Short mmCIF file of C-alpha atoms and ligand atoms in Angstrom, two decimals:
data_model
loop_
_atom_site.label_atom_id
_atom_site.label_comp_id
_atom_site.label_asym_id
_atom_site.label_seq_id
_atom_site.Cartn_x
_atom_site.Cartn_y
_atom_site.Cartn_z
CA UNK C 1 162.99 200.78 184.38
CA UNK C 2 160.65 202.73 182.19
CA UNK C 3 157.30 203.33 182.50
CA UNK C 4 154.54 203.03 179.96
CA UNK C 5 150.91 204.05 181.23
CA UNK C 6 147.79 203.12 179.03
CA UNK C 7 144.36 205.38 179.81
CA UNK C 8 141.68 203.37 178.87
CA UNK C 9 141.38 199.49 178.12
CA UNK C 10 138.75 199.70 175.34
CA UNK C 11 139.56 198.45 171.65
CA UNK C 12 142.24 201.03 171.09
CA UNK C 13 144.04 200.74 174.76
CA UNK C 14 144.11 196.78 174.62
CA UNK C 15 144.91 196.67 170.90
CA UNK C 16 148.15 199.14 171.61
CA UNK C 17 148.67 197.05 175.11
CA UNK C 18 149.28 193.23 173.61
CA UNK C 19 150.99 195.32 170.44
CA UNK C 20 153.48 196.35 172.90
CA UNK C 21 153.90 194.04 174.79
CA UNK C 22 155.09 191.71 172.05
CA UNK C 23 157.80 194.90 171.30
CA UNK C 24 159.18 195.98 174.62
CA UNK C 25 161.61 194.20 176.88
CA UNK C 26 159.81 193.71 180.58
CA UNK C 27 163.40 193.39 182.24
CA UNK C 28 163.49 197.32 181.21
CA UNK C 29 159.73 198.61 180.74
CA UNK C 30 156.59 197.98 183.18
CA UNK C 31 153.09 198.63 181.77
CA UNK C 32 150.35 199.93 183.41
CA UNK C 33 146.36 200.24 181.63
CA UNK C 34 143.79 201.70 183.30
CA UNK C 35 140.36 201.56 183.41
CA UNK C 36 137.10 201.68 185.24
CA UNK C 37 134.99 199.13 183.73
CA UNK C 38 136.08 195.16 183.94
CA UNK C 39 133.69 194.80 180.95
CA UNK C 40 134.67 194.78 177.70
CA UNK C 41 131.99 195.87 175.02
CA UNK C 42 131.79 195.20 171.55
CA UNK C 43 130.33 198.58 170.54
CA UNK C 44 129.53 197.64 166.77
CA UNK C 45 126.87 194.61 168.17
CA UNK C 46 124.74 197.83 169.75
CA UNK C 47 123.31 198.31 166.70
CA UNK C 48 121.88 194.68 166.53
CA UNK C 49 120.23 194.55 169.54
CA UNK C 50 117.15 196.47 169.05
CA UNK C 51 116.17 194.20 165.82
CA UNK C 52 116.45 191.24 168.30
CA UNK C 53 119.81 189.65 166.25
CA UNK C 54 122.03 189.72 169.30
CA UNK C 55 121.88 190.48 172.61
CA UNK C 56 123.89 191.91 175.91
CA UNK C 57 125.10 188.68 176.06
CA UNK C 58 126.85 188.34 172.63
CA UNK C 59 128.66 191.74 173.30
CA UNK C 60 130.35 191.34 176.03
CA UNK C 61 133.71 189.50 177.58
CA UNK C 62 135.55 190.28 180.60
CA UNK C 63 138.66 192.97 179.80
CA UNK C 64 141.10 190.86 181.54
CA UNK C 65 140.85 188.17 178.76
CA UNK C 66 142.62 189.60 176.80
CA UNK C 67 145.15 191.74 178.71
CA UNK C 68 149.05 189.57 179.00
CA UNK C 69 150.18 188.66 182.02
CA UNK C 70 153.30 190.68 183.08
CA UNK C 71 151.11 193.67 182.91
CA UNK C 72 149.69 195.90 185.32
CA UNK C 73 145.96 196.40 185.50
CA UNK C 74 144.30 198.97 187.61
CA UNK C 75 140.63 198.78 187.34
CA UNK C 76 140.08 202.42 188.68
CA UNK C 77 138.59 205.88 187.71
CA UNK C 78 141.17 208.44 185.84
CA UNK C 79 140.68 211.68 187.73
CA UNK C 80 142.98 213.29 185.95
CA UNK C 81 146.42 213.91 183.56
CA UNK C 82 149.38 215.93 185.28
CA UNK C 83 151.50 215.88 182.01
CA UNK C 84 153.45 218.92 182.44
CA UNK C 85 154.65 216.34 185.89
CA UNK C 86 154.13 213.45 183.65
CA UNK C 87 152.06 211.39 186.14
CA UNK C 88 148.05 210.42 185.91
CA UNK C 89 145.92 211.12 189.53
CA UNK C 90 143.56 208.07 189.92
CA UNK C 91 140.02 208.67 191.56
CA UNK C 92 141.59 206.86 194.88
CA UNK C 93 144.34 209.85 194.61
CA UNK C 94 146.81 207.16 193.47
CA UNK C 95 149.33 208.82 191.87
CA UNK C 96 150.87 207.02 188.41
CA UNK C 97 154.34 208.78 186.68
CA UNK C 98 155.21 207.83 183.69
CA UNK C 99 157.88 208.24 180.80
CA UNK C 100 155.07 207.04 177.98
CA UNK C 101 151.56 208.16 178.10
CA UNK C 102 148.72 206.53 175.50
CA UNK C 103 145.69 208.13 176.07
CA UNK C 104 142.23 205.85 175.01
CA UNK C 105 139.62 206.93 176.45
CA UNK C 106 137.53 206.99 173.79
CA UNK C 107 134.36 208.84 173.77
CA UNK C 108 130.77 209.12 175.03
CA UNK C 109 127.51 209.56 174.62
CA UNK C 110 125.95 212.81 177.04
CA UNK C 111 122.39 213.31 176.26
CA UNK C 112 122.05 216.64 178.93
CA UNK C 113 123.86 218.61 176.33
CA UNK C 114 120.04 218.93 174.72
CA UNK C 115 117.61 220.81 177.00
CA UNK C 116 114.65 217.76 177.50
CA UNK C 117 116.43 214.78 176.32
CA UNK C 118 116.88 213.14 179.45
CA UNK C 119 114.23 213.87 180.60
CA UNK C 120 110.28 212.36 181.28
CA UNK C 121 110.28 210.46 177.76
CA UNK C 122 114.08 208.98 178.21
CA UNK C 123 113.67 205.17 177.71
CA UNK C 124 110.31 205.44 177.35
CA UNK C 125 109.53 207.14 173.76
CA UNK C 126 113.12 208.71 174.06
CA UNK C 127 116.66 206.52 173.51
CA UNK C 128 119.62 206.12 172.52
CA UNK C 129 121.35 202.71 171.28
CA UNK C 130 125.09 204.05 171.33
CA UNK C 131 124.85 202.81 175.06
CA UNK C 132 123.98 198.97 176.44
CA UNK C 133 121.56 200.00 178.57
CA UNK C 134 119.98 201.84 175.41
CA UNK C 135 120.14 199.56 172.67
CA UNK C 136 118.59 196.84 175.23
CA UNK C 137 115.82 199.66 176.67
CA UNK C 138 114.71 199.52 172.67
CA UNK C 139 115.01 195.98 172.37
CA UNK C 140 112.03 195.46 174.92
CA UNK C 141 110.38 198.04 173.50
CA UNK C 142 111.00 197.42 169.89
CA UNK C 143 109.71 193.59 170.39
CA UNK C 144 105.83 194.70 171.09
CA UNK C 145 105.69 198.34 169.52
CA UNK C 146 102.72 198.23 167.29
CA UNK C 147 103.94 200.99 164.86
CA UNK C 148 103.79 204.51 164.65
CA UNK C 149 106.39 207.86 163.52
CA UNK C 150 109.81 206.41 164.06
CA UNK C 151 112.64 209.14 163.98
CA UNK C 152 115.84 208.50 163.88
CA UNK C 153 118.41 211.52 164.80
CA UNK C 154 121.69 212.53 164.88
CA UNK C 155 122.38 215.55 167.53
CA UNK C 156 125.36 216.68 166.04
CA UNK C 157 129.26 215.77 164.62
CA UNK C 158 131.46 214.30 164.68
CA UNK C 159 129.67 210.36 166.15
CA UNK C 160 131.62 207.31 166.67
CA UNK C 161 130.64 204.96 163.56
CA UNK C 162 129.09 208.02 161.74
CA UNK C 163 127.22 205.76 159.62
CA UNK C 164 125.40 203.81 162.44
CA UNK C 165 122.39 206.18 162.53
CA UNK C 166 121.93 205.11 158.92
CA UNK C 167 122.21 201.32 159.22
CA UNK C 168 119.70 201.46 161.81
CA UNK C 169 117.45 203.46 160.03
CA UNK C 170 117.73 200.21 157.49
CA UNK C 171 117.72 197.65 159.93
CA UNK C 172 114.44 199.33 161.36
CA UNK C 173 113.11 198.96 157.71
CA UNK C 174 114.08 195.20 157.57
CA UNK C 175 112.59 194.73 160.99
CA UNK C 176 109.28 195.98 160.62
CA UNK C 177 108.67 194.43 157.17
CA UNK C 178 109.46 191.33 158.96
CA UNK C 179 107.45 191.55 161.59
CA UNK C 180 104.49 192.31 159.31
CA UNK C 181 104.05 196.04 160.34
CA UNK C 182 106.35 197.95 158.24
CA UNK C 183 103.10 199.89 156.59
CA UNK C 184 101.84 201.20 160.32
CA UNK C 185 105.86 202.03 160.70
CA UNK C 186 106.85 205.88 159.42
CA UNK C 187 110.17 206.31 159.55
CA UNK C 188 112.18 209.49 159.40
CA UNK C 189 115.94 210.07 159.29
CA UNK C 190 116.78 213.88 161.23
CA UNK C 191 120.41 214.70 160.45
CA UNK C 192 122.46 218.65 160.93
CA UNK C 193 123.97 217.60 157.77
CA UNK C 194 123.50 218.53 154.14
CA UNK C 195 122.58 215.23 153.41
CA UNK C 196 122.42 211.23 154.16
CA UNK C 197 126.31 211.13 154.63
CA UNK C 198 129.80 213.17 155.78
CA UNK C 199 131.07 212.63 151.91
CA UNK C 200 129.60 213.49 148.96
CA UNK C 201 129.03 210.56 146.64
CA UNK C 202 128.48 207.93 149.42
CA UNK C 203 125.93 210.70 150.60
CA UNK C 204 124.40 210.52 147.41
CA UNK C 205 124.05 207.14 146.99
CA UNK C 206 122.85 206.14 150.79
CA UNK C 207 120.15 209.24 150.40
CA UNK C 208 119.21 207.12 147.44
CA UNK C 209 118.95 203.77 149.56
CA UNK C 210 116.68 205.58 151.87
CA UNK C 211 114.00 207.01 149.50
CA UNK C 212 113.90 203.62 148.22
CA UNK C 213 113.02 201.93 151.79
CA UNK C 214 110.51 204.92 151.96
CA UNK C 215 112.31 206.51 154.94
CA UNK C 216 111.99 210.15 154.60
CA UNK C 217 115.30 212.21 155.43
CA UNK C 218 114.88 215.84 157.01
CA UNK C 219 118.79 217.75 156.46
CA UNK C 220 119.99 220.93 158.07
CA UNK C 221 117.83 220.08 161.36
CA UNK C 222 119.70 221.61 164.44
CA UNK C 223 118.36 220.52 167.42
CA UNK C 224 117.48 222.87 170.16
CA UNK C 225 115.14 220.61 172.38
CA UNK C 226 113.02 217.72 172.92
CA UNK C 227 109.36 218.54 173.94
CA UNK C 228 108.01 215.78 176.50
CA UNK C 229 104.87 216.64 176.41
CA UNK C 230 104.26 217.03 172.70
CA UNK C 231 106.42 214.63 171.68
CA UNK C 232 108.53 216.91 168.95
CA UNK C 233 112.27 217.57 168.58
CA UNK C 234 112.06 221.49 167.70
CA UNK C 235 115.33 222.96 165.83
CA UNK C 236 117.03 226.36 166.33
CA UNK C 237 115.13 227.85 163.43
CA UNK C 238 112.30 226.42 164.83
CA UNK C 239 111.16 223.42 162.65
CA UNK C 240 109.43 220.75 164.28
CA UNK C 241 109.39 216.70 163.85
CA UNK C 242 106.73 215.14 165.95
CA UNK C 243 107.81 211.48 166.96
CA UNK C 244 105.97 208.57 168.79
CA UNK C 245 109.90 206.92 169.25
CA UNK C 246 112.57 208.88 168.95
CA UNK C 247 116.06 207.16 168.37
CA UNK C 248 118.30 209.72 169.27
CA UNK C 249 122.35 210.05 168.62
CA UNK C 250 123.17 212.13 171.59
CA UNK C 251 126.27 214.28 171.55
CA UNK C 252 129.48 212.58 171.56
CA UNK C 253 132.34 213.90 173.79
CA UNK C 254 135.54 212.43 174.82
CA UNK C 255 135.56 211.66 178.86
CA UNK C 256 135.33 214.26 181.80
CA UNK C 257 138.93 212.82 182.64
CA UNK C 258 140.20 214.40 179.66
CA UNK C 259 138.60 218.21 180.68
CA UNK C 260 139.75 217.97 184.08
CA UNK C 261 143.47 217.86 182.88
CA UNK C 262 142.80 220.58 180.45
CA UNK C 263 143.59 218.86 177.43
CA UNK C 264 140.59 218.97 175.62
CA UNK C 265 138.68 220.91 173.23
CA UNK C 266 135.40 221.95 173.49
CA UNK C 267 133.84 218.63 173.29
CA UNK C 268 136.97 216.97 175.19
CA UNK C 269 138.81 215.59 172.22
CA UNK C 270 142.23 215.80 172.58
CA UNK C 271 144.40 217.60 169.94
CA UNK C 272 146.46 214.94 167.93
CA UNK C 273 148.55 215.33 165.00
CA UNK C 274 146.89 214.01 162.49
CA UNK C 275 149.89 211.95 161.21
CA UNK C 276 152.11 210.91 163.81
CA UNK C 277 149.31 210.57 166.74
CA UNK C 278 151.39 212.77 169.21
CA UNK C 279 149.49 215.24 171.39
CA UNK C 280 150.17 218.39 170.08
CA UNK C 281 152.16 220.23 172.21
CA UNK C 282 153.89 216.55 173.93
CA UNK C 283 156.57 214.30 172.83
CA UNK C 284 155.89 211.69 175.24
CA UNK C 285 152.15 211.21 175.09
CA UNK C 286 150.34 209.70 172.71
CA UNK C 287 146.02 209.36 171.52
CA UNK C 288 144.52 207.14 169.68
CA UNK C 289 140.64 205.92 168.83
CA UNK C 290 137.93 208.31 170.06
CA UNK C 291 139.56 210.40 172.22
CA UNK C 292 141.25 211.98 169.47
CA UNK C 293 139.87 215.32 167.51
CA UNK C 294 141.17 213.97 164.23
CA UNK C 295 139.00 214.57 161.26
CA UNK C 296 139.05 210.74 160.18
CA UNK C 297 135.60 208.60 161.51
CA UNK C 298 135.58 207.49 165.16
CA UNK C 299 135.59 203.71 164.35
CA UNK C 300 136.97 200.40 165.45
CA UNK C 301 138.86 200.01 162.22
CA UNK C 302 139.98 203.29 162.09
CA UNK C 303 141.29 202.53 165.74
CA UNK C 304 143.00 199.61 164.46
CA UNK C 305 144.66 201.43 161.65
CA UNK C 306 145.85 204.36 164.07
CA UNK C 307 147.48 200.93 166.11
CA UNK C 308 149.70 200.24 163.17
CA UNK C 309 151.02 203.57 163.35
CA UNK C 310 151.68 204.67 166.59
CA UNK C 311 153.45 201.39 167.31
CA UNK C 312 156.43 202.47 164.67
CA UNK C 313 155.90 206.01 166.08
CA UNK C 314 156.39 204.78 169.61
CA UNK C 315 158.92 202.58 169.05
CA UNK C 316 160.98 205.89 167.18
CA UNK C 317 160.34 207.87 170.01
CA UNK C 318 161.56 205.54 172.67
CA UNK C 319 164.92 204.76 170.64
CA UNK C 320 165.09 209.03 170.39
CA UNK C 321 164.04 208.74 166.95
CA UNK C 322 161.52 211.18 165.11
CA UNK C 323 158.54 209.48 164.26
CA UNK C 324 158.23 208.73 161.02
CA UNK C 325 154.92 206.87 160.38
CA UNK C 326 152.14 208.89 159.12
CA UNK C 327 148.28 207.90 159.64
CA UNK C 328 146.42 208.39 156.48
CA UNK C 329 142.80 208.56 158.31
CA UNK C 330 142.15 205.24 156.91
CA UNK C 331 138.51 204.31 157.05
CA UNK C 332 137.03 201.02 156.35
CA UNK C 333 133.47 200.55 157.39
CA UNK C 334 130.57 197.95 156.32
CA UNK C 335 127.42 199.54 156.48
CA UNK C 336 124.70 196.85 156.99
CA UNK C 337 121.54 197.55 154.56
CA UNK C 338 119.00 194.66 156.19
CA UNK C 339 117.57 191.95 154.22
CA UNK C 340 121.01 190.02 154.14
CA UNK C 341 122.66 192.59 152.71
CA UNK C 342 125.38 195.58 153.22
CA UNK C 343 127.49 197.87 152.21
CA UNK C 344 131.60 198.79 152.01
CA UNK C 345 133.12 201.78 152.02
CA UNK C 346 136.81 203.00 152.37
CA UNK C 347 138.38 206.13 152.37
CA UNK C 348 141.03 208.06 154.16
CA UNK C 349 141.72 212.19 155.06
CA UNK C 350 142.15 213.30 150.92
CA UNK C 351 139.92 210.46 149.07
CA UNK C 352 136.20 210.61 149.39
CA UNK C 353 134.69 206.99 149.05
CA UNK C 354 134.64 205.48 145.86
CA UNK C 355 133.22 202.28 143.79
CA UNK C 356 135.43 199.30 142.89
CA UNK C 357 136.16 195.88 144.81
CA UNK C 358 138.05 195.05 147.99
CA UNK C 359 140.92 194.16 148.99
CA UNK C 360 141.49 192.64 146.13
CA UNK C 361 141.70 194.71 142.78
CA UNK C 362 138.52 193.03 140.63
CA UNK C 363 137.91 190.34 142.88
CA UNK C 364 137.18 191.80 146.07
CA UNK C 365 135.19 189.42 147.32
CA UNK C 366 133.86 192.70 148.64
CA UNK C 367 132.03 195.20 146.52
CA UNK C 368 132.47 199.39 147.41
CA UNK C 369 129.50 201.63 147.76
CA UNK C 370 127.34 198.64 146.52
CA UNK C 371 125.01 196.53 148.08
CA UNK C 372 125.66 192.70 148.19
CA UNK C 373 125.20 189.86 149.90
CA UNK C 374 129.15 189.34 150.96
CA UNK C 375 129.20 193.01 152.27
CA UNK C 376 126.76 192.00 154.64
CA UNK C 377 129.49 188.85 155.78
CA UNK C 378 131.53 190.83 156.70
CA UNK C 379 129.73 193.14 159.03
CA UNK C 380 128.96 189.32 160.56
CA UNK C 381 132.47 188.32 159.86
CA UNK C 382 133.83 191.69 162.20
CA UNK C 383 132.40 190.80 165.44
CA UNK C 384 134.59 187.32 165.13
CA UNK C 385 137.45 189.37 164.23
CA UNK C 386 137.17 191.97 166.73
CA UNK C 387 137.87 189.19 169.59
CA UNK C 388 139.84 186.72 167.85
CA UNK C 389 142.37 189.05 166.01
CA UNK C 390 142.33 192.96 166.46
CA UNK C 391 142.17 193.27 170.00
CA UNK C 392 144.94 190.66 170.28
CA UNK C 393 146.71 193.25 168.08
CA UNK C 394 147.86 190.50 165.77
CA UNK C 395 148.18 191.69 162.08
CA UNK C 396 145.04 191.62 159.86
CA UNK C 397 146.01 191.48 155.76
CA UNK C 398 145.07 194.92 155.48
CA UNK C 399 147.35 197.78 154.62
CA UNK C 400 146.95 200.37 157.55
CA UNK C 401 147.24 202.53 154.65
CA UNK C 402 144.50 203.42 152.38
CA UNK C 403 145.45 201.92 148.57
CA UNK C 404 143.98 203.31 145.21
CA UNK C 405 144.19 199.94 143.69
CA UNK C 406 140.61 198.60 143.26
CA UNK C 407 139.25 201.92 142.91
CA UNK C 408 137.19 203.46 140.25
CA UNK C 409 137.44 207.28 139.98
C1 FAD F 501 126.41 201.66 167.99
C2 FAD F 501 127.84 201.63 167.54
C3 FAD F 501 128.18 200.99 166.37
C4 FAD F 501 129.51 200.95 165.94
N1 FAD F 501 129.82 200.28 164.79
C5 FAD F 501 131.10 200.19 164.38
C6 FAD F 501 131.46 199.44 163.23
O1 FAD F 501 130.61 198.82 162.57
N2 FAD F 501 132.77 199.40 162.86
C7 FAD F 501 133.73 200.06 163.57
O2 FAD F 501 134.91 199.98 163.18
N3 FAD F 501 133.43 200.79 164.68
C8 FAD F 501 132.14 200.87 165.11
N4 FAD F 501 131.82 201.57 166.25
C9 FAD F 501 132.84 202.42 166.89
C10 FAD F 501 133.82 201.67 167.79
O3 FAD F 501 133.14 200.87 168.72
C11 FAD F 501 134.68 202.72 168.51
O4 FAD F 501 135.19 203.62 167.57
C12 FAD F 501 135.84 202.07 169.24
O5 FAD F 501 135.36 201.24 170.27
C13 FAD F 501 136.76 203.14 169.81
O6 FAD F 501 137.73 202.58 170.60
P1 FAD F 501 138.42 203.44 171.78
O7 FAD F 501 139.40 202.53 172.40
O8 FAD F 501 138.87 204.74 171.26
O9 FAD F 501 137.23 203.73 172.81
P2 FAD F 501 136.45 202.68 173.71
O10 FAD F 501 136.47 201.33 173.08
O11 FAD F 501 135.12 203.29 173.98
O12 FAD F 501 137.31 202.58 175.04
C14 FAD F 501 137.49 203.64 175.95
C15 FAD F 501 137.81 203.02 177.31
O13 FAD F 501 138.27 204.04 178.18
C16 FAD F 501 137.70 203.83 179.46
N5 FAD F 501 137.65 205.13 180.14
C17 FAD F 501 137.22 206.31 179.63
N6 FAD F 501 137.33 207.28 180.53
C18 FAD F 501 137.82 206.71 181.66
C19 FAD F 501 138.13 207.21 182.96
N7 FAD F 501 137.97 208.49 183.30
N8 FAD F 501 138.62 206.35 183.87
C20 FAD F 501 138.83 205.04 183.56
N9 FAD F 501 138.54 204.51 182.34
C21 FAD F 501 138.05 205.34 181.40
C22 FAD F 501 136.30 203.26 179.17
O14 FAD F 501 135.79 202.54 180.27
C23 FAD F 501 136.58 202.38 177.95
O15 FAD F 501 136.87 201.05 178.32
C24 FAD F 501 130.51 201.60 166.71
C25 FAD F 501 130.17 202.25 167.90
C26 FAD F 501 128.86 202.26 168.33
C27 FAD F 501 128.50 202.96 169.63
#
C-alpha cells in the first residue's frame, strides 16, 4: 500500500485531494489530508463583507463536504515535517509516514511583524479584512462610520490576491457614494510599491482608475510602525499618513508548521520549482497554492492552475517517470471596480497583462484590463464556481496554460 499525505485542506489541498482520488487505485494507495480547521472559507467573499454584500454566512461550508469518502481525514494541528524520515508529527505527537507528500498550507496573515499594529487601535480604528474575524470587525464598523481619512495599506510583498487591497479601495468608493457620504470619506491607498500594481501597464492603468475615484495613492511607503495614540502609520524614512481607519494588509507568511520543519524561507514559503511544483531539494514532496515562494500571484485560480499540473507531475513521479508538466505562473484574476462593474486580467511568469478579450479571441464575453459590466459577472460568477466546480477538481474550460490568442500587444 502506498501512502499519499495532504497538509492542508484549503482550496489547493481539497482541489489536489478529489483530483486524485479520481486517478489512484484505493486497493494500492490510502490518502490522508490534514487540517486544523473543519471550516472551509471562501477567501475571495472577504472582500465583500465590509460593503455589507455578503456575509460570514455566505463564505463558509463545512470541509468535509467536499472531501470523498475512502479518504482519511484528520482534523488536527501539523507540528511539523520530518522529510528527510518522510513522516509529518501531528500536534497530538501522532506520527504520519508517507511515500507522497503535498504540502498546502497556504499562507497567513501576522500583523506582530509591525511594531503597534496589534495593538490598542486593532479592531477598533485598526483592521485587517484578509481574516473573517476582520472583514466582519469592519463590517460593524463600516455600517455606522460617519466618514473621515480612510487608508488603505499594503505592509509588504508578496499578498495573497495582490490586487485585493485595490478592489477594496474601489468598493470603499462605491460604498460611501452609496451611502450618501462619499464627500466626508478621504480615502488613501499606502503601497511599498512603485505604483498602483506588481506589473507595469495594469499598474498604469489601475493608478489611473484611482485618481479618477479621487483616492489618492502614496508609493514607496515602508512601514515601520503604527502610532496608537496619534493615529499615523510612520515609514522607515520617516513619512507619516495620519488615518481615522486604517485598513491594513498585514504581512503574509506561510504557516509556523512550515518553519518548524525548516523548510521555509524567511517568510515560511517553501522553495518550489517553479515548473514542476517539486520542493527543491525532494522528489517525493510536492507544494502548491500559498505555501509556495513562487513568483506567480497567491490566488485561487492560480491554485487551480498549479492543480492541473502537479496532477501529470504526480502521476510521472509515481509511475518513476520525470515530470514533465511545466506551470507557466498562470494568473487569471477579476478585479471588481464597484458600481456593477470589474475588471480582467491574465498573465503568467514572462507576459505582463495585456488588453484583448477572454477566453474567447474577439468575443470574450470578457474584456482585459477594461472595465465592464460582464467583468464584474464573473467576480459574482467565481464564488458559484469555487464550490460547485474547482474544489471538486472537475475541469473548468480553461487552459491551465496561459494563451496569447486574444491578446493585443
Ligand atoms: C481577501 C481575499 C481576497 C481574495 N480574492 C481572490 C480572488 O478574487 N481570486 C482568487 O483566485 N483568489 C483570491 N484570494 C486568494 C485565495 O483565497 C488563496 O490564494 C487560496 O485560498 C490559496 O489556497 P491554499 O490552499 O494555498 O491556502 P488556503 O486555502 O488558505 O488553505 C490552507 C489550509 O491549510 C491549513 N493549515 C495551515 N497550516 C496548518 C497547520 N499547521 N495544521 C493544520 N492545518 C493547517 C489551513 O487551516 C487551511 O485550511 C483572496 C484571498 C483573500 C484573503
Amino acid at each position: 500500500m502506498r501512502k499519499l499525505v495532504i497538509l492542508g485542506a484549503g482550496t489547493a489541498g481539497t482541489m489536489m485531494l478529489n483530483k486524485l482520488y479520481n486517478a489512484l487505485d484505493l486497493k494500492d494507495w490510502s490518502i490522508t489530508i490534514v487540517d486544523k480547521e473543519e471550516t472551509h472559507y471562501y477567501q475571495p467573499g472577504f472582500l465583500f463583507i465590509p460593503f455589507e454584500i455578503y456575509t460570514r454566512r455566505d463564505v463558509i461550508k463545512p470541509k468535509r463536504d467536499f472531501f470523498p469518502s475512502g479518504v482519511e481525514v484528520i482534523m488536527s494541528e501539523i507540528e511539523r515535517i520530518e522529510p528527510d524520515k518522510n513522516r509529518v508529527i501531528l500536534a497530538n505527537n501522532r506520527v504520519l509516514p508517507y511515500d507522497y507528500l503535498i504540502i498546502a498550507t497556504g499562507s497567513r496573515v501576522d500583523p506582530n511583524e509591525v511594531e503597534g499594529m496589534k495593538d490598542k487601535l486593532w479592531y477598533k480604528n485598526v483592521f485587517d479584512f484578509y481574516t473573517i474575524e476582520g472583514a466582519c470587525a469592519l463590517g460593524n464598523l463600516f455600517k455606522h462610520w460617519d466618514g473621515g481619512r480612510l487608508v488603505i495599506h499594503i505592509t509588504e510583498m508578496p499578498i495573497k490576491c495582490p490586487v485585493a487591497p485595490l478592489e477594496f479601495a474601489f468598493l470603499a468608493d462605491w460604498y460611501f457614494t452609496e451611502r450618501g457620504i462619499r464627500d466626508k470619506v478621504d480615502i488613501h491607498f499606502v503601497t511599498p510599491l512603485p505604483g498602483a500594481f506588481t506589473k507595469p501597464r495594469a499598474s498604469a492603468i489601475l493608478g489611473d482608475f484611482l485618481e479618477k475615484k479621487n483616492i489618492k495613492l502614496v508609493t514607496d511607503f515602508n512601514i515601520a510602525r503604527v502610532d496608537n495614540d496619534e493615529k499615523k502609520i510612520v515609514s522607515w524614512d520617516e513619512i507619516e499618513v495620519p488615518f481615522d481607519v486604517l485598513v491594513t494588509i498585514p504581512t503574509n507568511k506561510g504557516d509556523e508548521a512550515i518553519a518548524r520543519s525548516g523548510m521555509g524561507d524567511v517568510l515560511n514559503f517553501i522553495p518550489t520549482d517553479k515548473h514542476t511544483l517539486l520542493a527543491e531539494g525532494f522528489d517525493n514532496i510536492f507544494v502548491i497554492g500559498d505555501a509556495t515562494n513562487l513568483p506567480s500571484s497567491k490566488a485561487g485560480s492560480v491554485a487551480h492552475f498549479q492543480s492541473e499540473i502537479l496532477f501529470e507531475n504526480f502521476l510521472d513521479v509515481i509511475d518513476g517517470r520525470k515530470p514533465t508538466a511545466k506551470f507557466d505562473g498562470h494568473a487569471n484574476c477579476f478585479i471588481e471596480s464597484g458600481f456593477g462593474k470589474g475588471i480582467l486580467i491574465d498573465f503568467n511568469y514572462d507576459t505582463e497583462p495585456l488588453p484583448g478579450k477572454f477566453p474567447l479571441p474577439g468575443i470574450g464575453p470578457f474584456s482585459l484590463l477594461e472595465e465592464t459590466k460582464m467583468n464584474h459577472y464573473g467576480k459574482v460568477m467565481f464564488r458559484w464556481m469555487y464550490w460547485n466546480f474547482l474544489l471538486k477538481g472537475i475541469e473548468l474550460p480553461i487552459e491551465s496554460h496561459m494563451t496569447m490568442a486574444g491578446k493585443r500587444l
